CSV table of C-alpha atoms in Angstrom, one decimal:
chain,number,residue,atom,x,y,z
A,64,MET,CA,-3.0,110.4,310.1
A,65,ASN,CA,-6.5,109.3,309.2
A,66,ASP,CA,-6.3,105.7,307.8
A,67,TRP,CA,-9.8,105.7,306.4
A,68,PRO,CA,-10.6,107.2,303.0
A,69,GLU,CA,-12.6,110.4,302.5
A,70,GLY,CA,-11.9,111.6,306.0
A,71,TRP,CA,-13.7,108.8,307.8
A,72,SER,CA,-12.8,108.2,311.4
A,73,GLY,CA,-12.6,105.1,313.3
A,74,ASP,CA,-15.8,106.1,315.0
A,75,ASN,CA,-17.5,106.5,311.7
A,76,ARG,CA,-16.5,103.0,310.8
A,77,GLY,CA,-17.5,101.6,314.1
A,78,SER,CA,-21.0,103.1,313.9
A,79,GLY,CA,-21.7,102.0,310.3
A,80,TYR,CA,-20.1,98.6,309.9
A,81,GLY,CA,-21.5,95.4,311.1
A,82,ARG,CA,-24.2,97.1,313.2
A,83,GLY,CA,-27.2,97.1,310.9
A,84,SER,CA,-26.4,100.4,309.3
A,85,ALA,CA,-28.8,101.3,306.6
A,86,SER,CA,-26.1,102.8,304.4
A,87,ALA,CA,-25.7,101.0,301.1
A,88,ARG,CA,-22.3,102.5,300.5
A,89,PRO,CA,-19.7,99.8,300.0
A,90,GLU,CA,-16.8,99.5,302.4
A,91,SER,CA,-14.1,101.5,300.6
A,92,ALA,CA,-11.2,99.7,302.3
A,93,ARG,CA,-12.1,96.6,300.2
A,94,VAL,CA,-12.1,98.3,296.9
A,95,MET,CA,-9.3,97.2,294.6
A,96,ARG,CA,-7.4,99.8,292.8
A,97,GLN,CA,-8.7,99.9,289.2
A,98,VAL,CA,-6.5,99.5,286.1
A,99,ARG,CA,-7.3,100.9,282.8
A,100,ARG,CA,-7.3,98.4,279.9
A,101,GLY,CA,-4.9,99.0,277.1
A,102,THR,CA,-2.7,101.3,279.3
A,103,PRO,CA,0.9,100.0,279.9
A,104,PRO,CA,1.8,99.6,283.5
A,105,PRO,CA,3.5,102.7,285.0
A,106,GLY,CA,7.2,102.8,285.3
A,107,PRO,CA,9.1,103.3,288.5
A,108,GLY,CA,8.0,106.3,290.5
A,109,PRO,CA,7.0,107.5,293.9
A,110,SER,CA,4.9,105.3,296.0
A,111,ALA,CA,1.1,105.6,296.0
A,112,PRO,CA,-0.3,108.2,298.3
A,113,PRO,CA,-2.0,106.9,301.4
A,114,TYR,CA,-5.7,106.4,301.5
A,115,GLY,CA,-7.6,109.6,301.8
A,116,ALA,CA,-5.0,111.5,299.9
A,117,GLY,CA,-6.1,111.3,296.3
A,118,VAL,CA,-7.4,107.8,295.8
A,119,PRO,CA,-9.4,107.9,292.6
A,120,GLN,CA,-13.1,107.8,292.8
A,121,GLN,CA,-14.7,104.6,291.4
A,122,PRO,CA,-16.6,105.3,288.2
A,123,SER,CA,-20.4,104.9,288.2
A,124,TYR,CA,-22.0,101.9,286.5
A,125,ALA,CA,-23.8,104.0,284.1
A,126,ASP,CA,-24.4,101.5,281.3
A,127,GLY,CA,-25.4,98.7,283.6
A,128,GLN,CA,-22.5,96.6,282.3
A,129,GLY,CA,-19.8,97.8,284.7
A,130,HIS,CA,-18.4,100.4,282.3
A,131,GLY,CA,-18.2,104.0,282.9
A,132,GLY,CA,-18.8,106.8,280.4
A,133,ASP,CA,-15.1,107.0,279.6
A,134,GLY,CA,-14.7,103.5,278.3
A,135,TYR,CA,-13.6,102.0,281.6
A,136,ASP,CA,-14.1,98.2,282.1
A,137,SER,CA,-13.8,96.8,285.6
A,138,GLY,CA,-13.6,93.3,284.2
A,139,TYR,CA,-15.7,91.7,286.8
A,140,ASN,CA,-18.6,90.7,284.6
A,141,THR,CA,-16.3,89.0,282.1
A,142,GLY,CA,-14.0,87.2,284.5
A,143,GLN,CA,-10.9,88.9,283.1
A,144,VAL,CA,-9.6,90.5,286.3
A,145,TYR,CA,-8.2,87.2,287.5
A,146,GLY,CA,-7.6,85.7,284.0
A,147,GLY,CA,-10.9,83.6,284.1
A,148,GLY,CA,-12.4,82.4,280.9
A,149,GLY,CA,-16.0,83.2,281.6
A,150,GLY,CA,-17.1,85.5,278.8
A,151,GLN,CA,-16.1,87.1,275.6
A,152,GLY,CA,-15.1,90.6,276.8
A,153,PRO,CA,-12.8,93.0,275.1
A,154,GLY,CA,-9.4,91.6,274.2
A,155,ARG,CA,-10.5,87.9,274.3
A,156,GLN,CA,-10.2,86.0,271.0
A,157,VAL,CA,-12.5,82.9,270.6
A,158,ARG,CA,-11.5,80.1,268.3
A,159,ASP,CA,-14.3,78.2,266.5
A,160,ARG,CA,-14.0,74.3,266.5
A,161,PRO,CA,-13.2,73.1,263.0
A,162,ALA,CA,-16.1,71.3,261.1
A,163,PRO,CA,-15.7,67.5,261.1
A,164,ASN,CA,-14.2,66.1,257.9
A,165,TRP,CA,-17.0,63.7,257.0
A,166,ARG,CA,-15.3,62.5,253.8
A,167,ARG,CA,-12.3,61.4,255.8
A,168,ARG,CA,-14.5,59.7,258.4
A,169,ILE,CA,-16.5,57.8,255.8
A,170,LYS,CA,-13.4,56.7,254.0
A,171,TRP,CA,-11.8,55.2,257.1
A,172,THR,CA,-15.1,53.6,258.2
A,173,ALA,CA,-15.4,52.0,254.8
A,174,ILE,CA,-11.8,50.7,255.0
A,175,THR,CA,-12.4,49.3,258.4
A,176,VAL,CA,-15.6,47.5,257.4
A,177,VAL,CA,-14.0,46.0,254.2
A,178,THR,CA,-11.0,44.9,256.2
A,179,VAL,CA,-13.2,43.1,258.8
A,180,LEU,CA,-15.2,41.5,256.1
A,181,VAL,CA,-12.1,40.3,254.2
A,182,VAL,CA,-10.5,38.9,257.4
A,183,THR,CA,-13.7,37.2,258.4
A,184,THR,CA,-14.3,35.7,255.0
A,185,VAL,CA,-10.7,34.4,254.6
A,186,GLY,CA,-10.8,33.0,258.1
A,187,THR,CA,-14.1,31.3,257.5
A,188,TYR,CA,-12.9,29.8,254.3
A,189,PHE,CA,-9.8,28.2,255.9
A,190,TRP,CA,-11.8,27.0,258.9
A,191,ALA,CA,-14.4,25.4,256.7
A,192,ASP,CA,-11.9,23.9,254.3
A,193,SER,CA,-10.0,22.3,257.2
A,194,LYS,CA,-13.2,20.5,258.3
A,195,LEU,CA,-13.8,18.7,255.0
A,196,ASN,CA,-13.1,14.9,255.3
A,197,ARG,CA,-11.3,14.2,252.0
A,198,GLU,CA,-11.1,10.5,252.3
A,199,VAL,CA,-12.1,9.2,248.9
A,200,ASP,CA,-9.3,8.8,246.3
A,201,LEU,CA,-10.9,8.7,242.8
A,202,SER,CA,-7.4,8.2,241.3
A,203,LYS,CA,-7.7,4.5,242.4
A,204,VAL,CA,-10.7,4.1,240.0
A,205,ILE,CA,-9.5,2.4,236.8
A,206,GLU,CA,-10.7,2.4,233.1
A,207,ARG,CA,-12.7,5.6,233.5
A,208,PRO,CA,-14.9,7.1,230.8
A,209,GLY,CA,-13.9,10.3,229.1
A,210,ALA,CA,-14.9,13.6,230.7
A,211,GLY,CA,-18.0,15.4,229.3
A,212,GLU,CA,-19.4,18.9,229.6
A,213,GLY,CA,-20.6,20.2,233.0
A,214,THR,CA,-19.9,18.5,236.4
A,215,ASN,CA,-21.3,15.3,237.8
A,216,TYR,CA,-21.5,14.6,241.5
A,217,LEU,CA,-22.3,11.3,243.1
A,218,ILE,CA,-24.3,12.0,246.3
A,219,VAL,CA,-24.5,9.0,248.7
A,220,GLY,CA,-26.4,8.6,251.9
A,221,SER,CA,-24.9,5.8,254.0
A,222,ASP,CA,-26.4,4.0,257.0
A,223,SER,CA,-23.2,4.6,259.0
A,224,ARG,CA,-23.8,4.6,262.7
A,225,GLU,CA,-20.2,5.9,263.4
A,226,GLY,CA,-20.0,8.2,266.4
A,227,MET,CA,-23.6,7.6,267.4
A,228,THR,CA,-24.5,6.7,271.0
A,229,ASP,CA,-26.9,3.9,271.9
A,230,GLU,CA,-29.5,6.5,272.8
A,231,GLN,CA,-29.2,8.2,269.4
A,232,LYS,CA,-29.5,4.8,267.6
A,233,LYS,CA,-32.7,4.2,269.5
A,234,ASP,CA,-34.1,7.7,268.9
A,235,LEU,CA,-33.3,7.6,265.2
A,236,HIS,CA,-34.4,4.0,264.7
A,237,THR,CA,-31.2,3.0,263.0
A,238,GLY,CA,-30.5,-0.3,264.7
A,239,SER,CA,-26.9,-1.3,265.5
A,240,ALA,CA,-25.6,-2.9,262.4
A,241,GLU,CA,-21.8,-2.8,262.0
A,242,GLY,CA,-20.1,-1.2,259.0
A,243,LYS,CA,-22.0,0.9,256.5
A,244,ARG,CA,-24.1,0.5,253.4
A,245,THR,CA,-25.6,2.9,250.9
A,246,ASP,CA,-29.1,4.0,251.8
A,247,SER,CA,-29.5,6.3,248.8
A,248,MET,CA,-27.5,7.2,245.6
A,249,MET,CA,-28.0,10.1,243.3
A,250,ILE,CA,-26.2,11.7,240.4
A,251,LEU,CA,-26.4,15.5,240.2
A,252,HIS,CA,-25.4,17.0,236.9
A,253,THR,CA,-24.7,20.8,236.7
A,254,GLY,CA,-24.1,22.8,233.5
A,255,ASP,CA,-25.4,25.5,231.3
A,256,ASN,CA,-28.8,23.9,230.8
A,257,GLY,CA,-29.7,23.7,234.5
A,258,ALA,CA,-29.3,20.9,237.0
A,259,THR,CA,-30.5,17.3,236.7
A,260,LEU,CA,-30.9,15.1,239.8
A,261,ILE,CA,-31.1,11.4,239.0
A,262,SER,CA,-31.8,8.8,241.7
A,263,LEU,CA,-30.2,5.3,241.4
A,264,PRO,CA,-32.3,2.7,243.2
A,265,ARG,CA,-30.2,0.7,245.5
A,266,ASP,CA,-31.8,-2.5,244.1
A,267,SER,CA,-30.6,-1.7,240.6
A,268,ASP,CA,-29.2,-4.7,238.8
A,269,VAL,CA,-25.5,-3.9,237.8
A,270,GLU,CA,-22.4,-5.7,236.7
A,271,ILE,CA,-19.4,-5.6,239.0
A,272,PRO,CA,-16.4,-4.8,236.7
A,273,SER,CA,-12.7,-5.3,237.2
A,274,PHE,CA,-11.3,-3.0,239.9
A,275,VAL,CA,-8.3,-2.2,242.1
A,276,GLY,CA,-8.9,-2.7,245.8
A,277,SER,CA,-9.0,0.6,247.7
A,278,GLU,CA,-7.0,-0.8,250.6
A,279,SER,CA,-5.0,-3.7,249.2
A,280,GLY,CA,-4.1,-2.1,245.8
A,281,LYS,CA,-4.7,-5.5,244.2
A,282,LYS,CA,-6.5,-5.8,240.9
A,283,TYR,CA,-9.6,-7.9,240.8
A,284,PRO,CA,-10.7,-9.0,237.3
A,285,GLY,CA,-14.3,-8.7,236.3
A,286,THR,CA,-16.2,-12.0,236.0
A,287,GLY,CA,-19.5,-10.7,234.6
A,288,ARG,CA,-21.1,-11.0,238.1
A,289,HIS,CA,-24.4,-9.2,238.5
A,290,THR,CA,-25.7,-7.9,241.9
A,291,LYS,CA,-27.5,-5.0,243.5
A,292,LEU,CA,-25.9,-1.6,243.2
A,293,ASN,CA,-25.5,-1.1,246.9
A,294,ALA,CA,-23.5,-4.3,247.2
A,295,ALA,CA,-20.7,-2.7,245.3
A,296,TYR,CA,-20.3,-0.1,248.2
A,297,ALA,CA,-20.5,-2.9,250.8
A,298,GLU,CA,-17.8,-4.9,249.0
A,299,ASP,CA,-15.1,-2.2,248.6
A,300,GLY,CA,-16.4,1.2,249.5
A,301,PRO,CA,-16.8,4.4,247.5
A,302,GLU,CA,-14.1,3.7,244.9
A,303,LEU,CA,-15.8,0.5,243.8
A,304,LEU,CA,-19.2,2.2,243.8
A,305,VAL,CA,-17.9,4.9,241.5
A,306,ARG,CA,-16.2,2.3,239.3
A,307,THR,CA,-19.4,0.3,239.0
A,308,ILE,CA,-21.6,3.3,238.2
A,309,GLU,CA,-19.2,4.5,235.5
A,310,HIS,CA,-18.9,1.1,234.0
A,311,ASN,CA,-22.7,0.5,233.8
A,312,THR,CA,-23.6,4.0,232.6
A,313,GLY,CA,-20.5,5.3,230.6
A,314,LEU,CA,-20.8,8.6,232.6
A,315,ARG,CA,-17.7,10.0,234.3
A,316,LEU,CA,-18.3,11.1,237.9
A,317,ASP,CA,-16.2,14.2,238.9
A,318,HIS,CA,-16.9,14.4,242.6
A,319,TYR,CA,-18.1,12.2,245.5
A,320,VAL,CA,-20.1,13.3,248.5
A,321,GLU,CA,-21.3,11.1,251.3
A,322,ILE,CA,-23.2,11.7,254.5
A,323,GLY,CA,-24.2,9.4,257.3
A,324,PHE,CA,-27.4,9.1,259.5
A,325,ALA,CA,-26.2,11.3,262.4
A,326,GLY,CA,-24.8,14.0,260.1
A,327,PHE,CA,-28.0,14.2,258.1
A,328,ALA,CA,-30.1,14.7,261.2
A,329,ASN,CA,-27.7,17.3,262.7
A,330,ILE,CA,-27.8,19.4,259.6
A,331,VAL,CA,-31.6,19.5,259.6
A,332,ASP,CA,-31.6,20.5,263.3
A,333,ALA,CA,-29.0,23.2,262.7
A,334,VAL,CA,-31.1,25.0,260.1
A,335,GLY,CA,-34.2,24.8,262.4
A,336,GLY,CA,-36.0,22.1,260.5
A,337,VAL,CA,-37.2,21.7,256.9
A,338,GLU,CA,-40.8,22.2,255.7
A,339,MET,CA,-42.2,19.4,253.6
A,340,ASP,CA,-45.6,18.8,252.0
A,341,ILE,CA,-46.1,15.1,252.7
A,342,PRO,CA,-48.5,13.7,250.1
A,343,GLN,CA,-50.1,10.9,252.2
A,344,ASP,CA,-50.3,9.5,255.7
A,345,ILE,CA,-47.1,7.5,256.4
A,346,LYS,CA,-46.5,5.0,259.3
A,347,ASP,CA,-43.5,2.8,259.2
A,348,LYS,CA,-42.2,1.0,262.4
A,349,LYS,CA,-38.8,0.2,260.8
A,350,SER,CA,-37.9,3.8,260.0
A,351,GLY,CA,-39.9,5.3,262.8
A,352,ALA,CA,-42.0,7.4,260.4
A,353,ASP,CA,-45.4,8.5,261.7
A,354,PHE,CA,-46.8,11.4,259.5
A,355,LYS,CA,-50.1,12.9,258.6
A,356,LYS,CA,-50.7,14.2,255.1
A,357,GLY,CA,-50.0,17.9,254.6
A,358,LYS,CA,-47.4,20.6,255.2
A,359,GLN,CA,-45.2,20.3,258.3
A,360,THR,CA,-41.7,21.2,259.5
A,361,LEU,CA,-39.6,18.1,260.1
A,362,ASN,CA,-36.7,18.0,262.7
A,363,GLY,CA,-33.6,15.9,262.2
A,364,GLU,CA,-35.2,12.7,263.7
A,365,GLU,CA,-38.4,13.0,261.6
A,366,ALA,CA,-36.5,13.9,258.4
A,367,LEU,CA,-34.3,10.8,258.7
A,368,ALA,CA,-37.4,8.7,259.2
A,369,PHE,CA,-39.0,10.3,256.1
A,370,VAL,CA,-36.2,9.7,253.7
A,371,ARG,CA,-35.6,6.1,254.9
A,372,THR,CA,-39.2,5.0,254.6
A,373,ARG,CA,-39.8,2.4,251.9
A,374,TYR,CA,-42.1,-0.4,253.3
A,375,ALA,CA,-45.1,2.0,253.8
A,376,LEU,CA,-44.9,3.2,250.2
A,377,ALA,CA,-46.6,1.5,247.2
A,378,GLY,CA,-43.6,1.9,245.0
A,379,SER,CA,-41.2,0.8,247.7
A,380,ASP,CA,-37.6,1.9,246.8
A,381,LEU,CA,-38.7,4.0,243.7
A,382,ASP,CA,-41.1,6.0,245.8
A,383,ARG,CA,-38.5,6.4,248.5
A,384,THR,CA,-36.0,7.9,246.0
A,385,LYS,CA,-38.6,10.5,245.0
A,386,ASN,CA,-39.1,11.5,248.6
A,387,GLN,CA,-35.3,11.7,249.1
A,388,GLN,CA,-35.0,14.0,246.1
A,389,LYS,CA,-37.7,16.3,247.3
A,390,PHE,CA,-36.3,16.5,250.8
A,391,LEU,CA,-32.6,17.0,249.8
A,392,SER,CA,-33.7,19.8,247.4
A,393,ALA,CA,-35.8,21.4,250.1
A,394,LEU,CA,-32.9,21.1,252.6
A,395,ALA,CA,-30.5,22.7,250.1
A,396,GLY,CA,-33.0,25.5,249.6
A,397,GLN,CA,-33.2,26.1,253.4
A,398,VAL,CA,-29.4,26.2,253.8
A,399,ALA,CA,-29.1,28.7,251.0
A,400,THR,CA,-31.7,31.2,252.3
A,401,PRO,CA,-30.6,34.6,253.6
A,402,SER,CA,-31.9,33.8,257.0
A,403,THR,CA,-29.2,31.1,257.2
A,404,VAL,CA,-26.4,32.5,255.1
A,405,LEU,CA,-26.5,36.0,256.7
A,406,ASN,CA,-27.1,34.9,260.3
A,407,PRO,CA,-23.7,33.8,261.8
A,408,PHE,CA,-25.5,32.2,264.8
A,409,LYS,CA,-27.2,29.9,262.2
A,410,LEU,CA,-24.6,29.7,259.5
A,411,TYR,CA,-21.7,28.5,261.5
A,412,PRO,CA,-23.6,25.7,263.4
A,413,THR,CA,-25.0,24.5,260.0
A,414,MET,CA,-21.6,24.6,258.3
A,415,GLY,CA,-20.0,22.8,261.3
A,416,ALA,CA,-22.7,20.1,261.4
A,417,GLY,CA,-22.5,19.5,257.7
A,418,LEU,CA,-18.8,19.7,257.1
A,419,ASP,CA,-18.0,17.5,260.1
A,420,SER,CA,-20.2,14.7,258.8
A,421,LEU,CA,-19.4,14.9,255.0
A,422,ILE,CA,-17.0,12.6,253.3
A,423,VAL,CA,-15.7,13.8,250.0
A,424,ASP,CA,-13.1,13.1,247.3
A,425,LYS,CA,-9.6,14.5,247.6
A,426,ASP,CA,-10.2,17.0,244.8
A,427,MET,CA,-13.4,18.5,246.3
A,428,GLY,CA,-13.2,22.1,247.2
A,429,LEU,CA,-15.6,24.4,249.1
A,430,PHE,CA,-16.6,26.1,245.8
A,431,ASP,CA,-17.4,22.7,244.3
A,432,LEU,CA,-19.5,21.9,247.4
A,433,ALA,CA,-21.3,25.3,247.2
A,434,SER,CA,-22.0,24.8,243.5
A,435,MET,CA,-23.6,21.4,244.4
A,436,PHE,CA,-25.9,23.0,247.0
A,437,TRP,CA,-27.0,25.8,244.7
A,438,ALA,CA,-27.7,23.3,241.9
A,439,MET,CA,-29.9,21.2,244.3
A,440,LYS,CA,-31.7,24.4,245.4
A,441,SER,CA,-32.5,25.1,241.8
A,442,VAL,CA,-34.0,21.7,241.4
A,443,SER,CA,-36.3,22.4,244.4
A,444,GLY,CA,-37.2,25.7,242.9
A,445,GLY,CA,-38.4,24.1,239.6
A,446,GLU,CA,-35.5,25.4,237.6
A,447,GLY,CA,-34.0,21.9,237.2
A,448,THR,CA,-35.0,18.3,236.6
A,449,SER,CA,-35.4,15.4,239.0
A,450,MET,CA,-36.0,11.8,238.0
A,451,ASN,CA,-35.3,8.2,238.7
A,452,MET,CA,-33.0,6.1,236.5
A,453,PRO,CA,-35.3,4.7,233.7
A,454,ILE,CA,-36.4,1.2,234.6
A,455,SER,CA,-37.6,-1.5,232.1
A,456,GLY,CA,-38.5,-4.2,234.5
A,457,SER,CA,-36.8,-6.6,237.0
A,458,VAL,CA,-34.5,-9.5,236.8
A,459,GLY,CA,-33.8,-11.9,239.7
A,460,GLY,CA,-35.6,-9.5,242.1
A,461,ASN,CA,-33.4,-6.6,241.0
A,462,LEU,CA,-34.5,-3.5,239.0
A,463,LYS,CA,-33.3,-3.6,235.4
A,464,TRP,CA,-32.4,-0.3,233.8
A,465,ASP,CA,-33.9,0.6,230.4
A,466,ASP,CA,-30.7,0.4,228.3
A,467,ALA,CA,-31.9,2.6,225.4
A,468,LYS,CA,-33.1,5.4,227.6
A,469,VAL,CA,-30.1,5.2,229.9
A,470,LYS,CA,-27.8,5.5,226.8
A,471,LYS,CA,-29.7,8.6,225.5
A,472,LEU,CA,-29.8,10.2,229.0
A,473,VAL,CA,-26.0,9.8,229.4
A,474,GLU,CA,-25.4,11.2,226.0
A,475,GLU,CA,-27.5,14.3,226.8
A,476,LEU,CA,-25.6,14.7,230.1
A,477,LYS,CA,-22.2,14.4,228.5
A,478,ASN,CA,-23.1,17.1,226.0
A,479,ASP,CA,-24.7,19.2,228.6
A,480,GLU,CA,-27.9,19.3,226.7
A,481,LYS,CA,-31.5,19.7,228.0
A,482,VAL,CA,-32.6,16.3,229.3
A,483,THR,CA,-35.5,14.9,227.4
A,484,VAL,CA,-35.5,11.4,228.8
A,485,SER,CA,-38.1,10.6,231.6
A,486,GLY,CA,-37.6,8.3,234.4
A,487,ASN,CA,-39.9,6.2,236.6
């Protein structure tokens, strides 16, 4: 029997295969039997005839796509013979990818962003609230005036060296005195008619009233004794200072805020310095101040020297209080700028430096503190009023307040009216 199709003999194969034959005819032994698409497989029947005895002829590739004129499809060009997924030939169904649901994506993105903001805000609030040093108990203050409209803050800058190294004391020109005294005192009133910032000269002549000791709890009766205002703080701390101011003015103080030397310098450095327009050349060996007239950005060390300078100024303590007002207002404005508030790398160090060094009353909250800073910013922006306590002269080397003007000023503050009184 001839094993080669179409009557080929072994000699034919030998002469035309693998020996450079010019024939382009494919090797029929390697042709797979073709199956018509759409035709069910044949049932049981006789075995296929041997090659050379009726093997169907391959159709011509007349259409250039591997299809014959009778609709035959070999499947090679589509990859369907072996179940491949190469093309989109007959019988293959292609599924389109569904379009993205942008509404759903936006919804979940918004929910995620809001959740992160809420968690961050709440976490920041509790972190900051835990850092406040609520050490002053205003409930120990006796015989207090009645409350008025608006809110009154007593802002105190102390000369405390607590926590400072010897090198810091040298750099900041603070000396090494033990304990602490008030270096500056201001009343900040906030209300519907804007903010008013009033400096109380530390050399103000005041009467020390009866009071209850903050540590002993013992009552000390008033004797009519007069002294400088900063002596009240040195005698029994913040509670006696509040009691003395309220007694001599008739104005109730709602909150107390105190900051020491190191804390003040750290806050200034944390915000990257504060720009000030210094009105004159200043050189003071005691404070370390050495400035030329004009605009310049002060770092923590320079800022502390600026607000402490008094001996190089013609008006001494009165001129110093004016410089302190200008600087604190500018500092509050710098802290409240978007470049600080919206920058976590600046905001958190600033909050940390400030909150670690502040001493406040037990009822002070973060919102109260924020309100105080915004009010001080408004003063620097020209929306509020800044002044010294009205002075009428001196007595025994101390500055005497103008009683008539002070009475009118306090009345306007209590009623939250526009302040018309001018200070020195």
